[in-house]
PDB file of C-alpha atoms in Angstrom:
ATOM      1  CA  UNK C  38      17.565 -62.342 -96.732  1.00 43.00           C
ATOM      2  CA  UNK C  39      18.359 -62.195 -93.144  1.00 45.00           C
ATOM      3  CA  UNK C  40      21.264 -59.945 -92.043  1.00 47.00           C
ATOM      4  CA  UNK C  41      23.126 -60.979 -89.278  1.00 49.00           C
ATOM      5  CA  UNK C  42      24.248 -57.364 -87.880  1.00 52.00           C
ATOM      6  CA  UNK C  43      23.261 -54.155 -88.858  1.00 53.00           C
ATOM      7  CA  UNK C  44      25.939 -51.844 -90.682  1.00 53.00           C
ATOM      8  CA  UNK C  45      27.739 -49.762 -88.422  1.00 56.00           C
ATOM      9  CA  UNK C  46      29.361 -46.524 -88.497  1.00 60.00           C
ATOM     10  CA  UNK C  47      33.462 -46.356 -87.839  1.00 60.00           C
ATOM     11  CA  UNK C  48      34.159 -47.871 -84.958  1.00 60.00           C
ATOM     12  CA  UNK C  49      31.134 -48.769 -83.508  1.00 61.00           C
ATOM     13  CA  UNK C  50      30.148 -52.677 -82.574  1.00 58.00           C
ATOM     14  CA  UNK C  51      27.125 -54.371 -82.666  1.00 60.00           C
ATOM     15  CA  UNK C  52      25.975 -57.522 -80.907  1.00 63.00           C
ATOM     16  CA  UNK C  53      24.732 -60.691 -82.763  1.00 64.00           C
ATOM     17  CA  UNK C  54      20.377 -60.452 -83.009  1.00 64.00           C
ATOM     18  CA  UNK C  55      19.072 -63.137 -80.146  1.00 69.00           C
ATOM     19  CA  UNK C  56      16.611 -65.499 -80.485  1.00 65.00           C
ATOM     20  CA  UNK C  57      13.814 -63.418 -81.122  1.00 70.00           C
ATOM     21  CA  UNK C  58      14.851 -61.137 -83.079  1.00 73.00           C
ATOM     22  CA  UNK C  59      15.913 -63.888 -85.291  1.00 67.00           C
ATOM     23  CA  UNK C  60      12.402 -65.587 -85.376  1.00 66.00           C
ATOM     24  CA  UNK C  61      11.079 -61.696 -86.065  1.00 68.00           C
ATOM     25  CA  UNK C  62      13.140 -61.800 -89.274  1.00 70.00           C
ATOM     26  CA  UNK C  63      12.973 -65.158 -90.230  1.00 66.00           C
ATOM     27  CA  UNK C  64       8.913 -64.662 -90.071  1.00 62.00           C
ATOM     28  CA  UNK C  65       9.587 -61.736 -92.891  1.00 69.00           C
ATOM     29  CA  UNK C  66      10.880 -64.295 -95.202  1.00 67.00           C
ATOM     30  CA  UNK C  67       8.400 -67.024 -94.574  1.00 71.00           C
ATOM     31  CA  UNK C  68       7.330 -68.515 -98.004  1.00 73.00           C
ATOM     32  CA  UNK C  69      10.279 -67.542 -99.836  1.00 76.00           C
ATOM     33  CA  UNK C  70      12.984 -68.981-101.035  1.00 81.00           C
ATOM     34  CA  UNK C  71      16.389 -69.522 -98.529  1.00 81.00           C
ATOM     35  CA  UNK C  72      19.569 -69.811-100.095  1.00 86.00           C
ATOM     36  CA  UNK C  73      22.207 -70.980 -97.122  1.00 88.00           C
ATOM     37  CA  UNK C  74      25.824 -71.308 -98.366  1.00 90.00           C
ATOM     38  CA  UNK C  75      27.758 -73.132 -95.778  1.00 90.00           C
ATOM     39  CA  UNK C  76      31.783 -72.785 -95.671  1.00 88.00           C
ATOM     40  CA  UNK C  77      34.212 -72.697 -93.162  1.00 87.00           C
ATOM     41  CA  UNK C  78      37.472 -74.460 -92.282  1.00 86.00           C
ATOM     42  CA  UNK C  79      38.409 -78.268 -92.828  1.00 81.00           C
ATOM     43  CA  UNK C  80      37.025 -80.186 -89.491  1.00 86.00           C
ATOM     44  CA  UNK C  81      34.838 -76.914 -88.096  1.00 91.00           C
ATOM     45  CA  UNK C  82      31.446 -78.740 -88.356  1.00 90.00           C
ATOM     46  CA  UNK C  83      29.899 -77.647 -92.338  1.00 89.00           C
ATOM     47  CA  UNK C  84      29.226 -81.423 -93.218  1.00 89.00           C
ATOM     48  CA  UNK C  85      27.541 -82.539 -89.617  1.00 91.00           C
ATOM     49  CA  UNK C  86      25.256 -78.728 -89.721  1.00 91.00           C
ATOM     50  CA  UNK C  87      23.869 -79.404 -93.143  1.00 91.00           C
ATOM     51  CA  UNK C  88      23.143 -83.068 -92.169  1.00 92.00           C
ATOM     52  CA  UNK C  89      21.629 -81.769 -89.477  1.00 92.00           C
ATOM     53  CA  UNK C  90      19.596 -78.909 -91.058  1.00 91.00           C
ATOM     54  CA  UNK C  91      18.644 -81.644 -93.896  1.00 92.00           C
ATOM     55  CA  UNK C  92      17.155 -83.844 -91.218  1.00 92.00           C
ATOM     56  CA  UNK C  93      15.050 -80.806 -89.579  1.00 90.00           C
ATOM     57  CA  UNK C  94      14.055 -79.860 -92.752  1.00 89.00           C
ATOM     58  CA  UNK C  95      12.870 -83.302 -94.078  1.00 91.00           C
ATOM     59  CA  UNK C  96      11.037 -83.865 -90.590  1.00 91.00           C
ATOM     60  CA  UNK C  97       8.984 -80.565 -90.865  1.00 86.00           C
ATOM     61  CA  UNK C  98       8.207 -80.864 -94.255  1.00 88.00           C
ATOM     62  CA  UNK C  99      10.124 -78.191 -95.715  1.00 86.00           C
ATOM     63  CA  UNK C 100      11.557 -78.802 -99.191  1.00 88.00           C
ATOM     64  CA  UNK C 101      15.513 -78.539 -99.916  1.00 90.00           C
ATOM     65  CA  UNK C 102      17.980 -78.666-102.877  1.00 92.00           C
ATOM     66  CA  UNK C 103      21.052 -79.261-101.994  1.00 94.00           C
ATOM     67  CA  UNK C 104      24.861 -78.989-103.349  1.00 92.00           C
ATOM     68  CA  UNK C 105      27.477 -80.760-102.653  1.00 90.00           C
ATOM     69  CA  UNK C 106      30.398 -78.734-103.707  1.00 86.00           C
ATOM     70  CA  UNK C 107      33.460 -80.679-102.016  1.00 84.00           C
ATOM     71  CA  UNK C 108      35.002 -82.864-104.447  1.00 83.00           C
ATOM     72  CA  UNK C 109      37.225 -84.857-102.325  1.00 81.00           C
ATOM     73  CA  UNK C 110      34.328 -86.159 -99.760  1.00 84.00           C
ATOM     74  CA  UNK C 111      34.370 -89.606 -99.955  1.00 85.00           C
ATOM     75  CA  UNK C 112      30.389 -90.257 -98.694  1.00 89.00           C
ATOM     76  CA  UNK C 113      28.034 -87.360 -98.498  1.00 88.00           C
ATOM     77  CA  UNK C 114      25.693 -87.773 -95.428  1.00 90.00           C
ATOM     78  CA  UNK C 115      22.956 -86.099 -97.062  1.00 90.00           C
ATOM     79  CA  UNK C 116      21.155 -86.413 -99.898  1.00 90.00           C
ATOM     80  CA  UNK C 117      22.520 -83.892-102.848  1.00 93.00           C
ATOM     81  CA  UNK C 118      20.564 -83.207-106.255  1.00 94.00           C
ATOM     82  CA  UNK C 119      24.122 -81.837-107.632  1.00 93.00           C
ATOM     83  CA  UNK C 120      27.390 -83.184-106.730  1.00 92.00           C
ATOM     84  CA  UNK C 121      30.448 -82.097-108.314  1.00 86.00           C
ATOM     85  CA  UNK C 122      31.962 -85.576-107.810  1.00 88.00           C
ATOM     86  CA  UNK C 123      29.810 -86.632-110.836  1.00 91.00           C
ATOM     87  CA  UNK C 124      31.707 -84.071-112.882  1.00 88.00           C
ATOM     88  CA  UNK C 125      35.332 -83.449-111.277  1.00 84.00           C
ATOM     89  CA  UNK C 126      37.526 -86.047-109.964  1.00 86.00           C
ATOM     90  CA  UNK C 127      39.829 -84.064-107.800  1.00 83.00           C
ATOM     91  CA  UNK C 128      42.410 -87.014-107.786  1.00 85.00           C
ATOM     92  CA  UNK C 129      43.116 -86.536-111.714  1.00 89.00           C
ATOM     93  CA  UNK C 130      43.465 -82.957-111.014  1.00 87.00           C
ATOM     94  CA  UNK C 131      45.990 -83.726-108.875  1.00 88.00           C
ATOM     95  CA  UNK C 132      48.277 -85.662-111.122  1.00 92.00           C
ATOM     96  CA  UNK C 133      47.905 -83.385-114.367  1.00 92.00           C
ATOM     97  CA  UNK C 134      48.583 -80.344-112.750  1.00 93.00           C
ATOM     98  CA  UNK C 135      50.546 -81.596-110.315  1.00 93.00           C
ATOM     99  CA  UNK C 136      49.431 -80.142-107.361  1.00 89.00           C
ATOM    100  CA  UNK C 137      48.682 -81.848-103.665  1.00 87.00           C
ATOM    101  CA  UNK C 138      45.144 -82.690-102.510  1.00 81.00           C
ATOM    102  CA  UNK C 139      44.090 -79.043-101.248  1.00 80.00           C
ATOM    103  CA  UNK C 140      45.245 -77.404-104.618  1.00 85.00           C
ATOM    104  CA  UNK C 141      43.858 -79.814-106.415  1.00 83.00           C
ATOM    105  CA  UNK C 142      40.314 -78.967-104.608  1.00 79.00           C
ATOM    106  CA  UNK C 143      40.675 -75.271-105.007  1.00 80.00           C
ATOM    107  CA  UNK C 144      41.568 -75.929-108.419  1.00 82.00           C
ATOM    108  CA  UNK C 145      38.513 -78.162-108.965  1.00 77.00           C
TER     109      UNK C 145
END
């Protein structure tokens, strides 16, 4: 578990860990399992950073299991053991509930 920012007390700010530290904590972890969960907002870069990490990974060596949880991409640039396009068609949700394509995701 690596924690971005120490808790604070009221009011108080703290700045982002650099580099190092972030290598110092990353080095506590070493040989355990990572579990990154990457969301954001439509077109602010989740799909091009886990292609990305999946490439790093794959050309060190380093094992991954990824999820694709977005039903309504239409190609997933990297490879995912689970995708919940096998199991929810987002379009169907659409026209029995009614409900345009971003309800229909949240809903699937």
């Amino acid at each position: 578990y690596l924690k971005m920012e120490e808790p604070t007390t009221a009011g108080e700010k703290t700045a982002a860990p650099n580099d190092v530290e972030m290598a110092e904590r990353a080095s506590e972890v070493e040989g355990k399992p990572v579990c990154i969960i990457v969301m954001g907002m439509a077109g602010s870069g989740k799909t091009t950073f886990v292609k990305k990490l999946c490439a790093h990974l794959a050309e060190n060596d380093l094992k991954s299991y990824n999820v694709n949880l977005d039903p309504a991409v239409i190609q997933s640039p990297f490879p995912a053991h689970i995708d919940i396009r096998d199991s929810v068609k987002y379009k169907q949700v659409m026209k029995k509930y009614q409900l345009g394509p971003n309800g229909a995701i949240i809903t699937s």
